[in-house]
Amino acid sequence: MLTIQQNERLTKVGPGTPMGELMRRYWQPVAASIDLSPRTPTKALKVLGEELVLFRMRSGAVGLTQRACAHRGTSLVQGVPEPNGIRCCYHGWVYGADGQCIEMPNEPNQQFKHKIKILAYPVEELGGLIFAYMGPQPAPLLPRWDLLVWDNISRTVTFSEIPCNWLQCQENSLDPVHFEWLHGY
């Protein structure tokens, strides 16, 4: 049996936690590519304890930034995709995929935008999935596992939010006996 401290050390994944820092050193699958469409170009995510927004720019590229605009904290989930970033719906500030503010309409000092940057993470699409890397730079290469790069297969990828921590999922996948009792009826 784990102590409370041991359990928290293994299950907490927010920034600055031991497991959070470890898991940030690997690419994480955060969404299915089909989750972002012209009708729904943004998606609210909570990944490793962080409130984020995933968005598809009009150029087709994908970005992942903190959810709140640096100006007034407005949620960028309601943002408007631009060719090179996402525009905040409140005052029109545009952030690139790297989090740098690249446009500030109605701001007389146009140099001010160079001082504004929000948290952003690299993302890559592969095999119908969108992966994010949240660790220190340089990011490692995204693994090109066979199933993700084969051209001659059809993939249907979906994501479900499971209200538990990552360790419970791993532990249950190693416990096949529970299926007979919990899921068998």
XYZ file of C-alpha atoms in Angstrom:
185
model
C 0.000 0.000 0.000
C 1.283 3.433 -0.939
C 1.467 6.303 1.486
C -0.431 9.480 0.642
C 2.868 11.145 -0.297
C 3.930 8.232 -2.546
C 0.516 8.197 -4.235
C 0.644 11.944 -4.919
C 4.202 11.649 -6.247
C 3.032 9.052 -8.794
C -0.340 10.499 -9.768
C 0.015 14.294 -9.835
C 1.062 15.511 -13.294
C 0.858 19.295 -13.100
C 3.846 21.518 -13.889
C 6.682 21.071 -11.425
C 5.537 17.674 -10.129
C 7.854 14.658 -10.526
C 5.504 12.698 -12.823
C 4.437 15.863 -14.638
C 8.047 16.653 -15.451
C 8.676 13.064 -16.577
C 5.573 12.843 -18.790
C 6.371 16.199 -20.407
C 9.505 14.629 -21.883
C 7.385 12.459 -24.203
C 4.984 13.307 -27.000
C 1.416 13.034 -25.696
C -1.573 12.219 -27.924
C -3.978 15.062 -27.139
C -6.736 14.841 -29.770
C -7.889 13.172 -32.956
C -7.270 15.159 -36.151
C -11.007 15.013 -36.935
C -11.714 16.932 -33.704
C -10.692 20.116 -35.539
C -12.830 20.993 -38.539
C -13.953 24.169 -40.334
C -17.078 24.159 -38.123
C -15.129 23.477 -34.907
C -11.596 24.821 -35.404
C -10.828 25.068 -31.664
C -10.955 22.588 -28.809
C -10.549 23.095 -25.070
C -8.099 20.620 -23.557
C -6.721 19.866 -20.132
C -3.377 18.135 -20.564
C -1.043 17.301 -17.689
C -2.988 19.665 -15.465
C -2.857 22.645 -17.852
C -5.852 24.439 -19.389
C -5.051 24.685 -23.120
C -6.672 25.414 -26.467
C -5.946 23.362 -29.565
C -6.705 25.123 -32.847
C -6.412 24.645 -36.575
C -5.278 27.754 -38.417
C -6.714 28.611 -41.809
C -3.394 27.480 -43.291
C -4.196 23.957 -42.007
C -1.458 23.956 -39.378
C -2.324 23.136 -35.779
C -1.387 25.113 -32.666
C -1.616 24.497 -28.914
C -1.462 27.398 -26.457
C -2.637 28.326 -23.014
C -6.366 28.851 -23.020
C -6.425 32.423 -21.674
C -5.530 35.494 -23.730
C -2.751 37.530 -22.110
C -4.788 40.735 -22.394
C -8.022 40.129 -20.479
C -7.953 36.379 -19.845
C -10.641 35.675 -22.423
C -10.833 32.042 -23.476
C -9.161 31.438 -26.815
C -11.555 28.506 -27.337
C -13.853 31.189 -28.773
C -10.948 32.499 -30.849
C -11.032 32.978 -34.598
C -8.532 30.989 -36.661
C -6.250 33.093 -38.818
C -3.822 31.874 -41.509
C -0.930 32.127 -39.044
C -2.497 31.888 -35.574
C -5.592 32.438 -33.468
C -7.339 35.766 -32.896
C -8.860 36.522 -29.503
C -12.568 37.255 -29.907
C -12.498 40.051 -27.288
C -9.984 42.619 -28.589
C -8.567 40.890 -31.658
C -5.055 40.086 -30.496
C -3.511 37.357 -32.670
C -1.130 34.712 -31.306
C 1.054 32.506 -33.490
C 1.500 28.796 -32.858
C 4.608 29.664 -30.818
C 2.498 31.861 -28.503
C 4.017 35.133 -29.710
C 1.532 37.980 -30.116
C 1.762 38.952 -33.776
C -1.051 41.474 -34.092
C -2.690 44.037 -31.762
C -5.433 45.975 -33.518
C -6.096 49.454 -32.115
C -2.852 49.488 -30.138
C -0.987 52.744 -30.903
C 2.401 51.292 -29.925
C 2.845 48.475 -32.444
C 6.159 47.478 -30.818
C 4.291 46.392 -27.665
C 3.174 43.123 -29.289
C 6.783 41.914 -29.290
C 6.700 41.888 -25.469
C 3.609 39.670 -25.252
C 3.881 35.896 -25.447
C 1.655 33.162 -24.061
C 2.539 29.581 -23.247
C 2.583 27.373 -26.358
C 3.662 23.845 -27.161
C 4.835 22.132 -30.356
C 2.263 19.867 -31.985
C 2.444 17.336 -34.811
C -0.220 15.362 -36.639
C 0.445 11.732 -37.440
C -1.838 8.802 -38.186
C -5.032 10.717 -37.452
C -3.776 11.919 -34.079
C -2.478 15.239 -32.809
C 0.515 14.931 -30.484
C 1.896 17.634 -28.172
C 5.338 17.952 -26.635
C 5.284 19.893 -23.348
C 8.849 19.353 -22.114
C 12.195 21.084 -22.402
C 13.590 21.941 -25.813
C 14.777 20.580 -28.088
C 11.801 18.287 -28.547
C 12.653 14.694 -29.443
C 11.455 13.308 -32.752
C 7.868 12.087 -32.706
C 8.086 8.278 -32.956
C 6.969 6.989 -36.349
C 5.329 3.757 -35.181
C 4.180 1.470 -37.986
C 0.485 1.809 -37.190
C 0.725 5.593 -37.479
C 2.552 5.737 -40.808
C 1.045 2.865 -42.827
C -0.783 4.263 -45.862
C -2.841 1.198 -46.736
C -5.065 1.128 -43.642
C -8.173 2.963 -42.545
C -8.130 4.575 -39.106
C -10.995 5.773 -36.955
C -9.647 7.677 -33.987
C -11.705 9.086 -31.131
C -10.874 10.430 -27.693
C -12.839 10.112 -24.482
C -12.222 11.947 -21.259
C -11.835 9.478 -18.420
C -12.302 10.990 -14.947
C -9.255 9.418 -13.325
C -5.515 9.871 -13.242
C -3.109 8.308 -15.720
C -1.902 5.634 -13.285
C -5.390 4.201 -12.759
C -5.701 3.628 -16.519
C -2.316 1.914 -16.659
C -3.062 -0.205 -13.618
C -6.431 -1.340 -15.006
C -4.925 -2.298 -18.352
C -2.651 -4.724 -16.470
C -5.608 -6.272 -14.587
C -7.565 -8.372 -17.118
C -9.541 -10.253 -14.437
C -11.592 -7.181 -13.587
C -13.196 -7.251 -17.053
C -15.063 -10.465 -16.233
C -16.633 -8.959 -13.127
C -16.944 -5.262 -13.845
C -17.596 -5.202 -17.603
C -18.934 -8.721 -18.210
C -22.570 -8.196 -17.279
